[in-house]
XYZ file of N, CA and C in Angstrom:
564
model
N 32.546 -7.669 14.661
C 31.614 -7.742 13.570
C 30.195 -7.882 14.135
N 29.289 -7.077 13.612
C 27.895 -7.138 14.028
C 27.090 -7.734 12.885
N 26.361 -8.766 13.190
C 25.488 -9.386 12.189
C 24.048 -9.030 12.509
N 23.308 -8.641 11.505
C 21.897 -8.306 11.670
C 21.086 -9.347 10.918
N 20.139 -9.946 11.596
C 19.302 -10.961 10.986
C 17.873 -10.442 10.848
N 17.281 -10.740 9.752
C 15.869 -10.450 9.551
C 15.165 -11.771 9.302
N 14.169 -12.050 10.082
C 13.406 -13.285 9.910
C 12.028 -12.899 9.408
N 11.685 -13.451 8.271
C 10.385 -13.157 7.683
C 9.726 -14.454 7.275
N 8.439 -14.418 7.166
C 7.691 -15.572 6.700
C 6.943 -15.141 5.445
N 7.410 -15.622 4.293
C 6.818 -15.228 3.026
C 5.546 -16.010 2.710
N 5.455 -17.232 3.241
C 4.292 -18.085 2.986
C 3.810 -18.668 4.301
N 2.498 -18.923 4.390
C 1.984 -19.565 5.593
C 2.036 -21.087 5.423
N 1.461 -21.814 6.362
C 1.574 -23.279 6.350
C 0.839 -23.938 5.185
N -0.081 -23.222 4.543
C -0.768 -23.780 3.374
C -0.123 -23.309 2.071
N 1.038 -22.667 2.198
C 1.806 -22.116 1.080
C 1.105 -20.953 0.378
N 0.218 -20.288 1.095
C -0.363 -19.041 0.610
C 0.572 -17.902 0.991
N 0.775 -16.938 0.099
C 1.689 -15.840 0.430
C 1.161 -14.966 1.560
N 2.073 -14.449 2.379
C 1.711 -13.512 3.433
C 2.012 -12.091 2.946
N 1.712 -11.113 3.760
C 1.966 -9.717 3.394
C 3.453 -9.471 3.148
N 4.310 -10.236 3.809
C 5.758 -10.065 3.632
C 6.180 -10.257 2.185
N 5.612 -11.255 1.528
C 5.974 -11.507 0.137
C 5.656 -10.296 -0.731
N 4.457 -9.744 -0.545
C 4.049 -8.604 -1.355
C 4.885 -7.372 -1.024
N 5.242 -7.220 0.252
C 6.088 -6.091 0.645
C 7.446 -6.174 -0.049
N 8.101 -7.320 0.062
C 9.438 -7.443 -0.516
C 9.404 -7.408 -2.037
N 8.362 -7.945 -2.610
C 8.220 -7.902 -4.064
C 8.100 -6.451 -4.527
N 7.307 -5.666 -3.807
C 7.082 -4.276 -4.180
C 8.269 -3.384 -3.816
N 8.911 -3.655 -2.698
C 10.024 -2.819 -2.239
C 11.171 -2.810 -3.240
N 11.337 -3.891 -3.948
C 12.421 -3.958 -4.928
C 12.117 -3.161 -6.182
N 10.877 -2.821 -6.411
C 10.509 -2.115 -7.637
C 10.178 -0.648 -7.400
N 10.179 -0.193 -6.167
C 9.851 1.205 -5.871
C 10.933 1.820 -4.974
N 12.073 2.141 -5.546
C 13.144 2.716 -4.725
C 12.839 4.128 -4.222
N 11.860 4.782 -4.818
C 11.419 6.099 -4.351
C 9.946 5.965 -4.016
N 9.627 6.061 -2.721
C 8.231 5.842 -2.340
C 7.865 6.589 -1.056
N 6.550 6.758 -0.894
C 6.001 7.363 0.323
C 5.540 6.227 1.227
N 5.686 6.427 2.518
C 5.192 5.412 3.445
C 4.609 6.074 4.682
N 3.678 5.350 5.296
C 3.020 5.802 6.517
C 3.686 5.122 7.702
N 3.935 5.867 8.757
C 4.523 5.333 9.979
C 3.425 5.265 11.035
N 3.028 4.039 11.401
C 1.956 3.856 12.386
C 2.317 4.477 13.735
N 3.549 4.319 14.166
C 3.949 4.797 15.487
C 3.923 6.320 15.573
N 4.521 6.991 14.603
C 4.590 8.453 14.643
C 3.391 9.125 13.984
N 2.541 8.344 13.307
C 1.340 8.868 12.657
C 1.697 9.939 11.626
N 2.757 9.677 10.864
C 3.172 10.663 9.875
C 3.633 9.992 8.583
N 3.972 10.832 7.626
C 4.359 10.383 6.291
C 5.864 10.597 6.100
N 6.502 9.596 5.520
C 7.928 9.630 5.203
C 8.087 9.382 3.711
N 9.063 10.039 3.098
C 9.440 9.709 1.722
C 10.807 9.054 1.775
N 10.906 7.871 1.162
C 12.146 7.097 1.140
C 12.749 7.199 -0.254
N 14.013 7.580 -0.302
C 14.734 7.680 -1.576
C 15.902 6.701 -1.550
N 15.693 5.521 -2.115
C 16.750 4.519 -2.185
C 17.476 4.573 -3.521
N 17.461 5.735 -4.163
C 18.186 5.902 -5.418
C 19.494 6.646 -5.135
N 20.330 6.759 -6.151
C 21.595 7.469 -6.001
C 21.510 8.886 -6.547
N 20.286 9.400 -6.643
C 20.074 10.738 -7.180
C 19.192 11.524 -6.214
N 19.575 12.771 -5.945
C 18.713 13.647 -5.151
C 17.400 13.841 -5.897
N 16.308 13.885 -5.152
C 14.981 14.071 -5.752
C 14.417 15.413 -5.287
N 13.891 16.190 -6.234
C 13.331 17.511 -5.918
C 11.943 17.623 -6.520
N 11.156 18.532 -5.975
C 9.846 18.835 -6.539
C 8.822 17.728 -6.367
N 9.001 16.874 -5.359
C 8.054 15.781 -5.123
C 6.788 16.307 -4.451
N 5.672 15.648 -4.736
C 4.398 15.971 -4.103
C 3.821 14.700 -3.518
N 3.450 14.747 -2.240
C 2.842 13.592 -1.584
C 1.448 13.977 -1.108
N 0.505 13.074 -1.374
C -0.882 13.276 -0.952
C -1.325 12.084 -0.124
N -1.946 12.363 1.000
C -2.546 11.314 1.833
C -4.046 11.544 1.876
N -4.797 10.493 1.646
C -6.255 10.529 1.768
C -6.660 9.493 2.799
N -7.521 9.883 3.711
C -8.091 8.927 4.658
C -9.508 8.636 4.199
N -9.786 7.333 4.023
C -11.074 6.893 3.493
C -11.670 5.830 4.396
N -12.981 5.900 4.562
C -13.690 4.895 5.342
C -13.888 3.628 4.521
N -14.494 2.622 5.128
C -14.675 1.330 4.466
C -15.488 1.417 3.182
N -16.414 2.378 3.102
C -17.195 2.542 1.869
C -16.450 3.381 0.836
N -15.195 3.698 1.127
C -14.274 4.463 0.281
C -14.638 5.945 0.211
N -15.487 6.421 1.119
C -15.788 7.848 1.158
C -14.578 8.586 1.734
N -14.296 9.738 1.156
C -13.147 10.543 1.553
C -13.475 11.294 2.840
N -12.634 11.126 3.864
C -12.835 11.777 5.157
C -11.877 12.945 5.344
N -10.651 12.792 4.853
C -9.614 13.801 5.080
C -8.560 13.676 3.998
N -7.984 14.782 3.598
C -6.886 14.744 2.625
C -5.902 15.867 2.919
N -4.649 15.602 2.594
C -3.615 16.632 2.737
C -2.567 16.382 1.667
N -2.076 17.475 1.074
C -1.028 17.420 0.058
C 0.084 18.374 0.442
N 1.320 17.909 0.300
C 2.494 18.757 0.498
C 3.318 18.665 -0.778
N 3.665 19.837 -1.320
C 4.401 19.904 -2.586
C 5.823 20.401 -2.384
N 6.604 20.273 -3.442
C 7.978 20.772 -3.516
C 8.865 20.178 -2.416
N 8.750 18.865 -2.210
C 9.561 18.167 -1.218
C 10.843 17.690 -1.889
N 11.969 17.868 -1.212
C 13.267 17.396 -1.705
C 13.799 16.334 -0.743
N 14.356 15.256 -1.323
C 14.942 14.189 -0.516
C 16.297 13.842 -1.118
N 17.334 13.898 -0.302
C 18.691 13.570 -0.760
C 18.782 12.091 -1.148
N 19.776 11.790 -1.959
C 19.974 10.412 -2.415
C 20.249 9.482 -1.244
N 19.686 8.281 -1.337
C 19.901 7.207 -0.367
C 19.535 7.602 1.062
N 18.539 8.487 1.197
C 18.071 8.917 2.519
C 16.540 8.917 2.557
N 16.013 9.104 3.744
C 14.579 9.245 3.948
C 14.302 10.601 4.566
N 13.148 11.143 4.258
C 12.718 12.404 4.879
C 11.471 12.090 5.690
N 11.628 12.123 7.020
C 10.557 11.783 7.945
C 9.715 13.001 8.271
N 8.502 12.729 8.720
C 7.650 13.786 9.243
C 7.249 14.825 8.220
N 6.986 14.404 6.990
C 6.528 15.348 5.958
C 5.278 16.052 6.467
N 4.347 15.280 7.022
C 3.206 15.827 7.749
C 2.558 14.733 8.574
N 1.787 15.156 9.579
C 1.060 14.224 10.443
C -0.367 14.051 9.939
N -0.937 12.893 10.250
C -2.327 12.618 9.935
C -3.184 12.925 11.151
N -4.490 12.927 10.950
C -5.397 13.108 12.080
C -5.218 11.954 13.061
N -5.617 12.164 14.311
C -5.554 11.108 15.315
C -6.321 9.881 14.834
N -5.760 8.701 15.065
C -6.374 7.469 14.566
C -7.755 7.208 15.155
N -8.067 7.820 16.269
C -9.354 7.589 16.916
C -10.368 8.694 16.651
N -10.163 9.470 15.596
C -11.099 10.548 15.257
C -12.506 9.988 15.081
N -13.477 10.722 15.539
C -14.863 10.229 15.563
C -15.429 9.986 14.166
N -14.933 10.686 13.146
C -15.492 10.510 11.799
C -14.981 9.253 11.092
N -13.995 8.546 11.692
C -13.449 7.340 11.074
C -14.278 6.114 11.434
N -14.400 5.193 10.466
C -14.973 3.875 10.750
C -14.030 3.123 11.686
N -14.485 1.972 12.200
C -13.625 1.171 13.080
C -12.337 0.746 12.387
N -12.408 0.559 11.076
C -11.229 0.329 10.244
C -11.321 1.325 9.100
N -10.197 1.932 8.750
C -10.197 2.893 7.644
C -8.888 2.755 6.875
N -8.829 3.426 5.735
C -7.683 3.300 4.840
C -6.918 4.613 4.739
N -5.610 4.488 4.564
C -4.745 5.629 4.289
C -4.168 5.385 2.898
N -4.552 6.224 1.965
C -4.174 6.074 0.561
C -3.129 7.143 0.235
N -1.906 6.702 -0.078
C -0.808 7.628 -0.347
C -0.475 7.660 -1.833
N -0.207 8.846 -2.349
C 0.239 9.019 -3.736
C 1.459 9.924 -3.737
N 2.503 9.490 -4.440
C 3.713 10.291 -4.590
C 3.874 10.623 -6.066
N 4.071 11.914 -6.361
C 4.241 12.389 -7.741
C 5.594 13.060 -7.889
N 6.137 12.957 -9.100
C 7.408 13.635 -9.376
C 7.144 15.099 -9.722
N 8.190 15.829 -10.080
C 8.073 17.263 -10.344
C 7.193 17.573 -11.556
N 6.961 16.588 -12.437
C 6.096 16.780 -13.602
C 4.649 16.376 -13.324
N 4.380 15.877 -12.112
C 3.030 15.469 -11.755
C 2.719 14.015 -12.072
N 3.699 13.269 -12.524
C 3.504 11.861 -12.846
C 3.507 11.032 -11.566
N 2.539 10.131 -11.429
C 2.477 9.258 -10.257
C 3.645 8.278 -10.317
N 4.460 8.278 -9.268
C 5.584 7.340 -9.216
C 5.416 6.298 -8.116
N 4.439 6.505 -7.228
C 4.197 5.520 -6.176
C 2.790 5.677 -5.632
N 2.129 4.534 -5.379
C 0.822 4.497 -4.710
C 0.912 3.431 -3.639
N 0.514 3.760 -2.444
C 0.513 2.815 -1.330
C -0.824 2.929 -0.614
N -1.276 1.817 -0.050
C -2.495 1.844 0.751
C -2.246 1.100 2.051
N -2.689 1.698 3.140
C -2.567 1.106 4.474
C -3.965 0.996 5.054
N -4.174 0.057 5.946
C -5.424 -0.021 6.679
C -5.089 0.026 8.162
N -5.996 0.652 8.895
C -5.711 0.951 10.292
C -6.951 0.730 11.137
N -6.759 0.175 12.320
C -7.865 -0.064 13.242
C -7.970 1.089 14.237
N -9.182 1.526 14.428
C -9.456 2.577 15.407
C -9.473 1.938 16.808
N -9.222 2.714 17.832
C -9.268 2.253 19.222
C -8.332 1.082 19.481
N -7.150 1.123 18.885
C -6.142 0.090 19.085
C -4.987 0.702 19.861
N -4.597 0.106 20.990
C -3.489 0.683 21.759
C -2.146 0.570 21.044
N -2.076 -0.226 19.987
C -0.820 -0.425 19.256
C -0.792 0.380 17.967
N -1.192 1.612 18.001
C -1.046 2.552 16.887
C -1.917 2.212 15.680
N -2.859 1.296 15.851
C -3.771 0.969 14.765
C -3.318 -0.157 13.871
N -2.173 -0.741 14.145
C -1.652 -1.794 13.278
C -2.020 -3.194 13.744
N -2.475 -3.346 14.996
C -2.714 -4.677 15.530
C -4.118 -4.857 16.088
N -4.998 -3.921 15.846
C -6.340 -3.998 16.412
C -7.233 -4.967 15.659
N -8.497 -4.877 15.944
C -9.475 -5.742 15.290
C -9.823 -5.175 13.912
N -9.689 -6.007 12.916
C -10.026 -5.616 11.546
C -11.302 -6.309 11.076
N -12.098 -6.806 12.037
C -13.323 -7.541 11.700
C -14.305 -6.698 10.900
N -14.279 -5.398 11.074
C -15.201 -4.529 10.329
C -15.018 -4.667 8.829
N -13.834 -5.105 8.403
C -13.575 -5.277 6.973
C -14.444 -6.398 6.383
N -14.912 -7.304 7.240
C -15.787 -8.377 6.769
C -17.118 -7.837 6.247
N -17.470 -6.619 6.640
C -18.744 -6.018 6.225
C -18.612 -5.121 5.005
N -17.425 -5.085 4.406
C -17.258 -4.273 3.201
C -18.102 -4.870 2.086
N -18.703 -3.991 1.299
C -19.519 -4.465 0.188
C -18.690 -5.204 -0.844
N -19.286 -6.186 -1.459
C -18.625 -6.932 -2.523
C -18.653 -6.094 -3.796
N -17.600 -6.216 -4.584
C -17.494 -5.479 -5.837
C -17.293 -6.481 -6.964
N -18.100 -6.359 -8.000
C -17.921 -7.215 -9.169
C -17.037 -6.468 -10.160
N -15.871 -7.051 -10.423
C -14.913 -6.430 -11.322
C -15.137 -6.907 -12.745
N -14.865 -6.044 -13.696
C -14.876 -6.430 -15.105
C -13.497 -6.988 -15.443
N -13.473 -8.098 -16.167
C -12.225 -8.752 -16.529
C -12.179 -8.960 -18.030
N -11.068 -8.571 -18.614
C -10.840 -8.882 -20.028
C -9.463 -9.512 -20.143
N -9.301 -10.357 -21.147
C -8.026 -11.042 -21.295
C -7.676 -11.209 -22.765
N -6.382 -11.297 -23.014
C -5.885 -11.619 -24.350
C -4.824 -12.686 -24.197
N -4.759 -13.580 -25.165
C -3.769 -14.645 -25.179
C -2.995 -14.553 -26.477
N -1.690 -14.454 -26.343
C -0.819 -14.414 -27.515
C 0.190 -15.548 -27.403
N 0.393 -16.265 -28.497
C 1.406 -17.311 -28.546
C 2.425 -16.933 -29.611
N 3.669 -16.784 -29.177
C 4.759 -16.423 -30.082
C 5.892 -17.418 -29.855
N 6.297 -18.058 -30.938
C 7.378 -19.051 -30.868
C 7.125 -20.113 -29.806
N 5.885 -20.552 -29.698
C 5.545 -21.619 -28.759
C 5.375 -21.178 -27.320
N 5.558 -19.890 -27.036
C 5.380 -19.379 -25.676
C 4.103 -18.557 -25.615
N 3.319 -18.820 -24.592
C 2.047 -18.119 -24.437
C 2.174 -16.985 -23.432
N 1.497 -15.888 -23.746
C 1.451 -14.739 -22.845
C -0.010 -14.337 -22.682
N -0.455 -14.276 -21.419
C -1.821 -13.866 -21.099
C -1.756 -12.474 -20.476
N -2.546 -11.568 -20.999
C -2.664 -10.237 -20.416
C -4.076 -10.095 -19.868
N -4.174 -9.795 -18.579
C -5.463 -9.605 -17.923
C -5.626 -8.147 -17.546
N -6.815 -7.627 -17.753
C -7.128 -6.264 -17.353
C -8.353 -6.296 -16.455
N -8.200 -5.745 -15.249
C -9.313 -5.640 -14.312
C -9.785 -4.201 -14.266
N -11.095 -4.022 -14.222
C -11.666 -2.685 -14.096
C -12.714 -2.708 -12.999
N -12.646 -1.725 -12.120
C -13.633 -1.575 -11.069
C -14.651 -0.540 -11.544
N -15.867 -0.974 -11.913
C -16.860 -0.032 -12.437
C -17.612 0.742 -11.352
N -17.213 0.571 -10.084
C -17.920 1.220 -8.980
C -17.027 2.260 -8.322
N -17.589 2.974 -7.377
C -16.806 3.940 -6.601
C -16.309 3.312 -5.304
N -16.584 2.007 -5.094
C -16.142 1.301 -3.891
C -14.772 0.684 -4.116
N -14.103 0.397 -3.021
C -12.795 -0.234 -3.084
C -12.954 -1.735 -3.304
N -12.250 -2.263 -4.270
C -12.170 -3.711 -4.472
C -10.911 -4.164 -3.742
N -11.087 -4.583 -2.508
C -9.954 -4.818 -1.615
C -9.509 -6.268 -1.639
N -8.222 -6.478 -1.530
C -7.584 -7.806 -1.498
C -7.926 -8.627 -2.729
N -7.923 -7.995 -3.859
C -8.140 -8.706 -5.118
C -6.818 -9.345 -5.522
N -6.853 -10.644 -5.711
C -5.643 -11.368 -6.090
C -6.012 -12.400 -7.139
N -5.281 -12.393 -8.220
C -5.566 -13.318 -9.311
C -4.679 -14.547 -9.211
N -5.250 -15.657 -9.600
C -4.483 -16.895 -9.722
C -4.802 -17.469 -11.090
N -3.775 -17.859 -11.801
C -3.968 -18.430 -13.123
C -3.630 -19.911 -13.046
N -4.544 -20.720 -13.521
C -4.366 -22.169 -13.521
C -4.362 -22.669 -14.947
N -3.631 -23.727 -15.167
C -3.711 -24.380 -16.471
C -4.856 -25.385 -16.421
N -5.229 -25.944 -17.565
C -6.326 -26.909 -17.588
C -5.948 -28.209 -16.867
N -4.683 -28.381 -16.521
C -4.225 -29.565 -15.817
C -4.132 -29.353 -14.312
N -4.364 -28.149 -13.836
C -4.214 -27.904 -12.405
C -5.531 -27.953 -11.677
């Protein structure tokens, strides 16, 4: 018998969530998704459903820190068998291309045969990193412009239970990165 163990850290020592929590939370809700492979510098489509998928379209956009578009590529009519992955849909430009900022983003969109968006993923990558861009210096992100988001909310109480709906809108063309909401009660 072979046992495989996965050790993850969902929270840090201050009980703030790490990227692992968001990954596992999202992985359970997107059984059909596109992903970027740092090592091979290419795009994979993962089909964790029990149905063959046909007519998929995947688009990758490379954007600098100011969210300006540097490169884009789309591949259409991709088929992926059930419970399998299709690797190497296409390669991206070299991570050290001169037109890239020291840190840049890879924005992936996967659409079904009707053109409906079924998955959106975003990756960030460091230029001039010997480890494929996943472990380099991301200090350049500290210089990203601040974005003021518009927030609207509604509160509904039904049968003694309250439901708050929040809507965030980015009125700019810049990326509002690492936006995370926390809701507190008046007692917290």
